[in-house]
PDB file of C-alpha atoms in Angstrom:
ATOM      1  CA  ALA A   1     -71.181  32.112-133.303  1.00  0.00           C
ATOM      2  CA  LEU A   2     -68.550  34.825-133.402  1.00  0.00           C
ATOM      3  CA  VAL A   3     -69.743  38.346-132.582  1.00  0.00           C
ATOM      4  CA  GLY A   4     -67.145  40.946-133.486  1.00  0.00           C
ATOM      5  CA  VAL A   5     -66.666  43.415-130.640  1.00  0.00           C
ATOM      6  CA  ALA A   6     -63.691  45.103-132.323  1.00  0.00           C
ATOM      7  CA  GLU A   7     -61.894  45.156-135.630  1.00  0.00           C
ATOM      8  CA  LYS A   8     -58.336  45.705-136.705  1.00  0.00           C
ATOM      9  CA  GLY A   9     -57.311  48.935-138.381  1.00  0.00           C
ATOM     10  CA  PHE A  10     -55.176  49.145-141.492  1.00  0.00           C
ATOM     11  CA  VAL A  11     -52.478  51.297-143.036  1.00  0.00           C
ATOM     12  CA  ASN A  12     -50.287  51.056-146.132  1.00  0.00           C
ATOM     13  CA  PHE A  13     -46.724  52.226-145.623  1.00  0.00           C
ATOM     14  CA  ARG A  14     -44.658  52.964-148.714  1.00  0.00           C
ATOM     15  CA  LEU A  15     -40.906  52.430-148.475  1.00  0.00           C
ATOM     16  CA  SER A  16     -38.887  54.332-151.087  1.00  0.00           C
ATOM     17  CA  VAL A  17     -35.172  54.299-151.858  1.00  0.00           C
ATOM     18  CA  LYS A  18     -33.660  56.711-154.410  1.00  0.00           C
ATOM     19  CA  ALA A  19     -30.350  56.236-156.237  1.00  0.00           C
ATOM     20  CA  GLU A  20     -28.417  57.551-159.236  1.00  0.00           C
ATOM     21  CA  GLY A  21     -29.187  54.622-161.507  1.00  0.00           C
ATOM     22  CA  GLY A  22     -26.943  53.736-164.429  1.00  0.00           C
ATOM     23  CA  HIS A  23     -25.977  50.597-166.315  1.00  0.00           C
ATOM     24  CA  SER A  24     -25.959  47.249-164.544  1.00  0.00           C
ATOM     25  CA  SER A  25     -22.416  46.504-165.768  1.00  0.00           C
ATOM     26  CA  GLN A  26     -21.052  48.971-163.202  1.00  0.00           C
ATOM     27  CA  PRO A  27     -23.253  48.556-160.125  1.00  0.00           C
ATOM     28  CA  PRO A  28     -22.604  50.094-156.701  1.00  0.00           C
ATOM     29  CA  ALA A  29     -22.179  47.846-153.668  1.00  0.00           C
ATOM     30  CA  HIS A  30     -25.892  48.200-152.916  1.00  0.00           C
ATOM     31  CA  THR A  31     -28.516  49.233-155.433  1.00  0.00           C
ATOM     32  CA  ALA A  32     -31.774  50.966-154.462  1.00  0.00           C
ATOM     33  CA  ALA A  33     -33.467  47.585-154.791  1.00  0.00           C
ATOM     34  CA  GLY A  34     -30.899  45.922-152.544  1.00  0.00           C
ATOM     35  CA  ILE A  35     -31.231  48.596-149.848  1.00  0.00           C
ATOM     36  CA  LEU A  36     -35.001  48.224-150.010  1.00  0.00           C
ATOM     37  CA  ALA A  37     -34.749  44.431-149.808  1.00  0.00           C
ATOM     38  CA  SER A  38     -32.644  44.704-146.656  1.00  0.00           C
ATOM     39  CA  ALA A  39     -35.283  46.958-145.068  1.00  0.00           C
ATOM     40  CA  ILE A  40     -38.025  44.473-145.929  1.00  0.00           C
ATOM     41  CA  VAL A  41     -36.081  41.566-144.432  1.00  0.00           C
ATOM     42  CA  ASN A  42     -35.579  43.561-141.232  1.00  0.00           C
ATOM     43  CA  LEU A  43     -39.314  44.209-141.031  1.00  0.00           C
ATOM     44  CA  GLU A  44     -40.294  40.583-141.570  1.00  0.00           C
ATOM     45  CA  ASN A  45     -37.717  39.407-139.058  1.00  0.00           C
ATOM     46  CA  ASN A  46     -39.014  41.808-136.386  1.00  0.00           C
ATOM     47  CA  PRO A  47     -42.774  41.272-136.051  1.00  0.00           C
ATOM     48  CA  PHE A  48     -44.892  43.241-133.596  1.00  0.00           C
ATOM     49  CA  ASP A  49     -45.299  42.100-130.010  1.00  0.00           C
ATOM     50  CA  THR A  50     -48.042  39.570-129.326  1.00  0.00           C
ATOM     51  CA  ARG A  51     -50.971  39.913-126.912  1.00  0.00           C
ATOM     52  CA  THR A  52     -53.563  37.389-125.750  1.00  0.00           C
ATOM     53  CA  GLU A  53     -56.389  39.741-124.704  1.00  0.00           C
ATOM     54  CA  PHE A  54     -58.860  38.649-127.392  1.00  0.00           C
ATOM     55  CA  PHE A  55     -58.196  34.964-126.759  1.00  0.00           C
ATOM     56  CA  GLU A  56     -58.822  35.595-123.072  1.00  0.00           C
ATOM     57  CA  LEU A  57     -62.097  37.325-123.987  1.00  0.00           C
ATOM     58  CA  MET A  58     -63.220  34.288-125.982  1.00  0.00           C
ATOM     59  CA  PHE A  59     -62.085  31.906-123.255  1.00  0.00           C
ATOM     60  CA  ASP A  60     -64.110  33.770-120.632  1.00  0.00           C
ATOM     61  CA  ASN A  61     -67.245  33.033-122.676  1.00  0.00           C
ATOM     62  CA  ILE A  62     -66.720  29.525-124.066  1.00  0.00           C
ATOM     63  CA  GLY A  63     -63.807  28.133-122.060  1.00  0.00           C
ATOM     64  CA  TYR A  64     -66.118  25.800-120.152  1.00  0.00           C
ATOM     65  CA  SER A  65     -66.834  23.897-123.387  1.00  0.00           C
ATOM     66  CA  MET A  66     -63.185  23.217-124.228  1.00  0.00           C
ATOM     67  CA  PRO A  67     -61.316  19.989-123.484  1.00  0.00           C
ATOM     68  CA  LEU A  68     -59.261  20.089-120.299  1.00  0.00           C
ATOM     69  CA  SER A  69     -56.023  20.028-122.326  1.00  0.00           C
ATOM     70  CA  GLN A  70     -56.980  23.430-123.816  1.00  0.00           C
ATOM     71  CA  ARG A  71     -58.825  24.835-120.825  1.00  0.00           C
ATOM     72  CA  LEU A  72     -55.950  24.363-118.388  1.00  0.00           C
ATOM     73  CA  PRO A  73     -53.308  26.504-120.170  1.00  0.00           C
ATOM     74  CA  LEU A  74     -55.838  29.215-121.162  1.00  0.00           C
ATOM     75  CA  ALA A  75     -57.071  29.488-117.580  1.00  0.00           C
ATOM     76  CA  ASN A  76     -53.492  29.870-116.318  1.00  0.00           C
ATOM     77  CA  LEU A  77     -51.856  32.248-118.782  1.00  0.00           C
ATOM     78  CA  TRP A  78     -49.683  33.609-115.980  1.00  0.00           C
ATOM     79  CA  LEU A  79     -47.796  30.325-116.281  1.00  0.00           C
ATOM     80  CA  PHE A  80     -48.538  29.018-119.797  1.00  0.00           C
ATOM     81  CA  GLU A  81     -48.636  32.218-121.886  1.00  0.00           C
ATOM     82  CA  PRO A  82     -45.367  31.466-123.768  1.00  0.00           C
ATOM     83  CA  LEU A  83     -46.649  27.967-124.623  1.00  0.00           C
ATOM     84  CA  VAL A  84     -50.073  29.279-125.716  1.00  0.00           C
ATOM     85  CA  LEU A  85     -48.553  32.011-127.884  1.00  0.00           C
ATOM     86  CA  SER A  86     -46.147  29.542-129.483  1.00  0.00           C
ATOM     87  CA  LYS A  87     -49.110  27.408-130.507  1.00  0.00           C
ATOM     88  CA  LEU A  88     -51.203  30.360-131.722  1.00  0.00           C
ATOM     89  CA  LEU A  89     -48.412  31.819-133.842  1.00  0.00           C
ATOM     90  CA  LYS A  90     -48.096  28.617-135.877  1.00  0.00           C
ATOM     91  CA  SER A  91     -51.388  29.390-137.621  1.00  0.00           C
ATOM     92  CA  PRO A  92     -51.724  32.595-139.728  1.00  0.00           C
ATOM     93  CA  SER A  93     -55.381  32.997-138.675  1.00  0.00           C
ATOM     94  CA  SER A  94     -54.763  32.796-134.923  1.00  0.00           C
ATOM     95  CA  ALA A  95     -51.472  34.718-135.180  1.00  0.00           C
ATOM     96  CA  ALA A  96     -53.380  37.577-136.808  1.00  0.00           C
ATOM     97  CA  SER A  97     -55.570  37.847-133.695  1.00  0.00           C
ATOM     98  CA  ALA A  98     -52.517  38.151-131.449  1.00  0.00           C
ATOM     99  CA  ARG A  99     -50.549  40.942-133.113  1.00  0.00           C
ATOM    100  CA  THR A 100     -50.433  43.706-135.685  1.00  0.00           C
ATOM    101  CA  THR A 101     -49.550  41.918-138.917  1.00  0.00           C
ATOM    102  CA  THR A 102     -46.937  42.876-141.513  1.00  0.00           C
ATOM    103  CA  ALA A 103     -47.598  41.953-145.162  1.00  0.00           C
ATOM    104  CA  VAL A 104     -45.281  42.972-147.999  1.00  0.00           C
ATOM    105  CA  THR A 105     -47.653  43.220-150.952  1.00  0.00           C
ATOM    106  CA  MET A 106     -46.206  45.434-153.721  1.00  0.00           C
ATOM    107  CA  LEU A 107     -42.689  45.898-155.118  1.00  0.00           C
ATOM    108  CA  GLN A 108     -41.315  48.049-157.912  1.00  0.00           C
ATOM    109  CA  GLY A 109     -37.793  48.696-159.183  1.00  0.00           C
ATOM    110  CA  SER A 110     -36.157  49.015-162.543  1.00  0.00           C
ATOM    111  CA  THR A 111     -38.107  48.481-165.754  1.00  0.00           C
ATOM    112  CA  LYS A 112     -35.238  46.590-167.433  1.00  0.00           C
ATOM    113  CA  SER A 113     -32.808  43.942-166.236  1.00  0.00           C
ATOM    114  CA  ASN A 114     -29.723  45.888-167.318  1.00  0.00           C
ATOM    115  CA  VAL A 115     -30.743  49.253-165.838  1.00  0.00           C
ATOM    116  CA  LEU A 116     -30.083  50.188-162.218  1.00  0.00           C
ATOM    117  CA  PRO A 117     -33.222  51.535-160.559  1.00  0.00           C
ATOM    118  CA  THR A 118     -33.307  55.239-159.744  1.00  0.00           C
ATOM    119  CA  ILE A 119     -36.088  54.497-157.283  1.00  0.00           C
ATOM    120  CA  ALA A 120     -37.261  51.274-155.662  1.00  0.00           C
ATOM    121  CA  THR A 121     -40.517  51.110-153.720  1.00  0.00           C
ATOM    122  CA  ALA A 122     -42.439  48.629-151.620  1.00  0.00           C
ATOM    123  CA  VAL A 123     -45.899  48.788-150.076  1.00  0.00           C
ATOM    124  CA  ILE A 124     -46.357  47.118-146.699  1.00  0.00           C
ATOM    125  CA  ASN A 125     -49.913  46.511-145.520  1.00  0.00           C
ATOM    126  CA  PHE A 126     -50.355  46.498-141.747  1.00  0.00           C
ATOM    127  CA  ARG A 127     -53.504  45.278-140.010  1.00  0.00           C
ATOM    128  CA  ILE A 128     -53.520  47.082-136.693  1.00  0.00           C
ATOM    129  CA  LEU A 129     -54.386  45.309-133.460  1.00  0.00           C
ATOM    130  CA  PRO A 130     -56.421  47.473-131.045  1.00  0.00           C
ATOM    131  CA  GLY A 131     -53.873  49.026-128.721  1.00  0.00           C
ATOM    132  CA  ASP A 132     -51.408  49.754-131.525  1.00  0.00           C
ATOM    133  CA  THR A 133     -51.695  52.914-133.634  1.00  0.00           C
ATOM    134  CA  ILE A 134     -50.478  54.275-136.960  1.00  0.00           C
ATOM    135  CA  ASP A 135     -47.946  56.390-135.055  1.00  0.00           C
ATOM    136  CA  SER A 136     -46.640  53.384-133.112  1.00  0.00           C
ATOM    137  CA  ILE A 137     -46.261  51.454-136.383  1.00  0.00           C
ATOM    138  CA  HIS A 138     -44.317  54.365-137.875  1.00  0.00           C
ATOM    139  CA  ALA A 139     -42.015  54.370-134.854  1.00  0.00           C
ATOM    140  CA  HIS A 140     -41.553  50.596-135.151  1.00  0.00           C
ATOM    141  CA  LEU A 141     -40.548  50.938-138.826  1.00  0.00           C
ATOM    142  CA  GLU A 142     -38.000  53.658-138.103  1.00  0.00           C
ATOM    143  CA  ARG A 143     -36.464  51.631-135.293  1.00  0.00           C
ATOM    144  CA  VAL A 144     -36.337  48.307-137.153  1.00  0.00           C
ATOM    145  CA  ILE A 145     -35.187  49.622-140.556  1.00  0.00           C
ATOM    146  CA  ASP A 146     -32.732  52.143-139.050  1.00  0.00           C
ATOM    147  CA  ASP A 147     -31.593  53.420-142.461  1.00  0.00           C
ATOM    148  CA  HIS A 148     -31.960  57.084-143.477  1.00  0.00           C
ATOM    149  CA  ARG A 149     -31.912  56.063-147.153  1.00  0.00           C
ATOM    150  CA  VAL A 150     -35.336  54.424-146.767  1.00  0.00           C
ATOM    151  CA  ILE A 151     -38.069  57.078-146.938  1.00  0.00           C
ATOM    152  CA  LEU A 152     -41.380  56.280-145.215  1.00  0.00           C
ATOM    153  CA  SER A 153     -44.850  57.523-146.114  1.00  0.00           C
ATOM    154  CA  TYR A 154     -48.340  56.130-145.676  1.00  0.00           C
ATOM    155  CA  ASP A 155     -51.891  56.325-147.036  1.00  0.00           C
ATOM    156  CA  GLN A 156     -55.270  54.522-146.856  1.00  0.00           C
ATOM    157  CA  ALA A 157     -55.049  54.592-143.089  1.00  0.00           C
ATOM    158  CA  ASN A 158     -57.681  53.749-140.511  1.00  0.00           C
ATOM    159  CA  GLU A 159     -56.997  53.242-136.819  1.00  0.00           C
ATOM    160  CA  ALA A 160     -58.136  50.074-135.043  1.00  0.00           C
ATOM    161  CA  SER A 161     -61.589  50.296-133.495  1.00  0.00           C
ATOM    162  CA  ALA A 162     -62.446  50.574-129.841  1.00  0.00           C
ATOM    163  CA  VAL A 163     -63.585  47.371-128.090  1.00  0.00           C
ATOM    164  CA  SER A 164     -67.348  47.250-127.502  1.00  0.00           C
ATOM    165  CA  PRO A 165     -68.641  45.898-124.184  1.00  0.00           C
ATOM    166  CA  THR A 166     -70.221  42.461-123.793  1.00  0.00           C
ATOM    167  CA  ASP A 167     -72.078  43.042-120.528  1.00  0.00           C
ATOM    168  CA  ASN A 168     -74.829  45.252-121.950  1.00  0.00           C
ATOM    169  CA  ILE A 169     -78.274  44.810-123.501  1.00  0.00           C
ATOM    170  CA  GLY A 170     -76.962  45.203-127.058  1.00  0.00           C
ATOM    171  CA  PHE A 171     -74.629  42.191-126.952  1.00  0.00           C
ATOM    172  CA  LYS A 172     -77.167  40.113-125.011  1.00  0.00           C
ATOM    173  CA  LEU A 173     -79.860  40.938-127.596  1.00  0.00           C
ATOM    174  CA  ILE A 174     -77.662  39.577-130.380  1.00  0.00           C
ATOM    175  CA  GLU A 175     -76.816  36.513-128.312  1.00  0.00           C
ATOM    176  CA  SER A 176     -80.448  35.736-127.432  1.00  0.00           C
ATOM    177  CA  SER A 177     -81.511  36.200-131.081  1.00  0.00           C
ATOM    178  CA  ILE A 178     -78.866  33.684-132.178  1.00  0.00           C
ATOM    179  CA  ARG A 179     -80.027  31.201-129.539  1.00  0.00           C
ATOM    180  CA  ARG A 180     -83.658  31.575-130.602  1.00  0.00           C
ATOM    181  CA  LEU A 181     -82.631  30.170-133.994  1.00  0.00           C
ATOM    182  CA  ASN A 182     -80.053  27.658-132.774  1.00  0.00           C
ATOM    183  CA  ASP A 183     -79.789  26.918-129.063  1.00  0.00           C
ATOM    184  CA  ASN A 184     -76.911  24.477-129.608  1.00  0.00           C
ATOM    185  CA  VAL A 185     -74.497  27.127-130.778  1.00  0.00           C
ATOM    186  CA  LEU A 186     -71.844  28.728-128.546  1.00  0.00           C
ATOM    187  CA  VAL A 187     -71.761  32.533-128.694  1.00  0.00           C
ATOM    188  CA  THR A 188     -68.570  34.437-128.045  1.00  0.00           C
ATOM    189  CA  PRO A 189     -67.035  37.845-128.756  1.00  0.00           C
ATOM    190  CA  TYR A 190     -64.003  37.978-131.019  1.00  0.00           C
ATOM    191  CA  LEU A 191     -61.746  40.305-133.005  1.00  0.00           C
ATOM    192  CA  VAL A 192     -62.623  40.889-136.682  1.00  0.00           C
ATOM    193  CA  LEU A 193     -59.397  40.710-138.681  1.00  0.00           C
ATOM    194  CA  ALA A 194     -60.643  42.530-141.784  1.00  0.00           C
ATOM    195  CA  ALA A 195     -62.156  46.001-142.123  1.00  0.00           C
ATOM    196  CA  THR A 196     -65.929  46.518-142.170  1.00  0.00           C
ATOM    197  CA  ASP A 197     -68.176  49.501-142.825  1.00  0.00           C
ATOM    198  CA  SER A 198     -68.901  49.626-139.097  1.00  0.00           C
ATOM    199  CA  ARG A 199     -65.913  51.968-138.760  1.00  0.00           C
ATOM    200  CA  HIS A 200     -68.182  54.726-140.119  1.00  0.00           C
ATOM    201  CA  PHE A 201     -70.475  54.379-137.083  1.00  0.00           C
ATOM    202  CA  GLN A 202     -67.855  54.875-134.382  1.00  0.00           C
ATOM    203  CA  GLY A 203     -68.918  58.464-133.850  1.00  0.00           C
ATOM    204  CA  LEU A 204     -72.499  57.350-133.177  1.00  0.00           C
ATOM    205  CA  SER A 205     -72.136  54.645-130.554  1.00  0.00           C
ATOM    206  CA  ASP A 206     -69.747  52.798-128.263  1.00  0.00           C
ATOM    207  CA  ASN A 207     -71.735  49.598-128.867  1.00  0.00           C
ATOM    208  CA  ILE A 208     -70.811  48.291-132.320  1.00  0.00           C
ATOM    209  CA  TYR A 209     -71.098  44.595-133.152  1.00  0.00           C
ATOM    210  CA  ARG A 210     -70.271  42.694-136.313  1.00  0.00           C
ATOM    211  CA  PHE A 211     -72.171  39.493-136.979  1.00  0.00           C
ATOM    212  CA  MET A 212     -73.651  37.429-139.823  1.00  0.00           C
ATOM    213  CA  MET A 213     -75.929  34.438-139.202  1.00  0.00           C
ATOM    214  CA  VAL A 214     -74.007  32.581-141.887  1.00  0.00           C
ATOM    215  CA  SER A 215     -72.190  29.303-141.416  1.00  0.00           C
ATOM    216  CA  LEU A 216     -68.619  29.482-142.713  1.00  0.00           C
ATOM    217  CA  ASN A 217     -65.746  27.022-143.030  1.00  0.00           C
ATOM    218  CA  PRO A 218     -62.169  27.308-144.333  1.00  0.00           C
ATOM    219  CA  ASP A 219     -63.331  26.765-147.933  1.00  0.00           C
ATOM    220  CA  THR A 220     -66.143  29.339-147.896  1.00  0.00           C
ATOM    221  CA  LEU A 221     -63.919  31.859-146.128  1.00  0.00           C
ATOM    222  CA  LYS A 222     -61.549  31.741-149.112  1.00  0.00           C
ATOM    223  CA  GLN A 223     -64.378  32.895-151.382  1.00  0.00           C
ATOM    224  CA  PHE A 224     -64.562  36.334-149.772  1.00  0.00           C
ATOM    225  CA  HIS A 225     -63.478  38.774-152.500  1.00  0.00           C
ATOM    226  CA  GLY A 226     -62.406  35.741-154.518  1.00  0.00           C
ATOM    227  CA  LEU A 227     -63.697  33.604-157.362  1.00  0.00           C
ATOM    228  CA  ASN A 228     -67.259  32.328-157.168  1.00  0.00           C
ATOM    229  CA  GLU A 229     -68.113  34.400-154.082  1.00  0.00           C
ATOM    230  CA  GLN A 230     -71.389  33.069-152.692  1.00  0.00           C
ATOM    231  CA  ILE A 231     -73.408  31.866-149.729  1.00  0.00           C
ATOM    232  CA  THR A 232     -75.903  29.020-149.759  1.00  0.00           C
ATOM    233  CA  VAL A 233     -79.645  29.627-149.999  1.00  0.00           C
ATOM    234  CA  LYS A 234     -80.010  28.115-146.512  1.00  0.00           C
ATOM    235  CA  ASN A 235     -77.522  30.614-145.071  1.00  0.00           C
ATOM    236  CA  TYR A 236     -79.285  33.452-146.869  1.00  0.00           C
ATOM    237  CA  PHE A 237     -82.556  32.541-145.165  1.00  0.00           C
ATOM    238  CA  ASN A 238     -80.799  32.046-141.804  1.00  0.00           C
ATOM    239  CA  ALA A 239     -79.462  35.604-142.006  1.00  0.00           C
ATOM    240  CA  ILE A 240     -82.914  37.005-142.786  1.00  0.00           C
ATOM    241  CA  GLN A 241     -84.434  35.027-139.910  1.00  0.00           C
ATOM    242  CA  PHE A 242     -81.783  36.338-137.526  1.00  0.00           C
ATOM    243  CA  TYR A 243     -82.329  40.000-138.383  1.00  0.00           C
ATOM    244  CA  TYR A 244     -86.093  39.539-138.240  1.00  0.00           C
ATOM    245  CA  ALA A 245     -85.857  37.860-134.817  1.00  0.00           C
ATOM    246  CA  MET A 246     -83.558  40.531-133.433  1.00  0.00           C
ATOM    247  CA  LEU A 247     -85.704  43.433-134.674  1.00  0.00           C
ATOM    248  CA  GLU A 248     -88.857  41.722-133.422  1.00  0.00           C
ATOM    249  CA  GLN A 249     -87.328  41.268-129.965  1.00  0.00           C
ATOM    250  CA  THR A 250     -86.154  44.880-129.935  1.00  0.00           C
ATOM    251  CA  ALA A 251     -89.584  46.191-130.898  1.00  0.00           C
ATOM    252  CA  SER A 252     -91.312  44.031-128.277  1.00  0.00           C
ATOM    253  CA  GLY A 253     -89.577  45.897-125.462  1.00  0.00           C
ATOM    254  CA  ILE A 254     -88.659  42.624-123.761  1.00  0.00           C
ATOM    255  CA  GLN A 255     -85.143  42.819-122.352  1.00  0.00           C
ATOM    256  CA  ALA A 256     -82.814  40.212-123.797  1.00  0.00           C
ATOM    257  CA  THR A 257     -81.543  37.593-121.389  1.00  0.00           C
ATOM    258  CA  LYS A 258     -78.479  35.449-121.755  1.00  0.00           C
TER     259      LYS A 258
END
């Protein structure tokens, strides 16, 4: 049972390259599209630094349940961190929890095959790991692209959230409510990779947690914002039971225990 104690931020950076244009029969050495393509390749070839803090947070809570082959390297990151990171980075889902991600999502150039573009643009979507910022991403882009012809701008920006504590009554209340419904489940904090509406509550509390009492697998995860988005009737009732149990325990005044 994954309880989100933090979530990644997001920002869209637009890369723009302007040129004179003209007919494709007399092209310059590098068109606006070619200059832009080079910048994109530089970005993809220079990903952000990786960090293991959220894996360590999960390990501190559920490490005892792991096989020795996994427990040993995670308990000794001072020695095995390069090996652990190499393994994590092979999977897009675990790699996304270890670094700020870079995703080239939109491209635009000329409207015709025989016309040189007067402007070429790309939109790069970054999901920001707590600890990185929009300003640090901007600095990374300037350093990696290193080309004054590429103009940078950004919009739809939201910084990564703070990390909520796990040693307080709020987290323990969620944990005990989960265990009341299913005592066989392991409960652990984790980093939410997508953006949630909880970002609007950051001015109200330092204790923000993201959790659904819904069982998910790789197939159902793909349905989020996709075709045939749904949850099962059983999961729907599980979620209602969870919220009811948590509110009931809160109203009772009985302090949650782990």
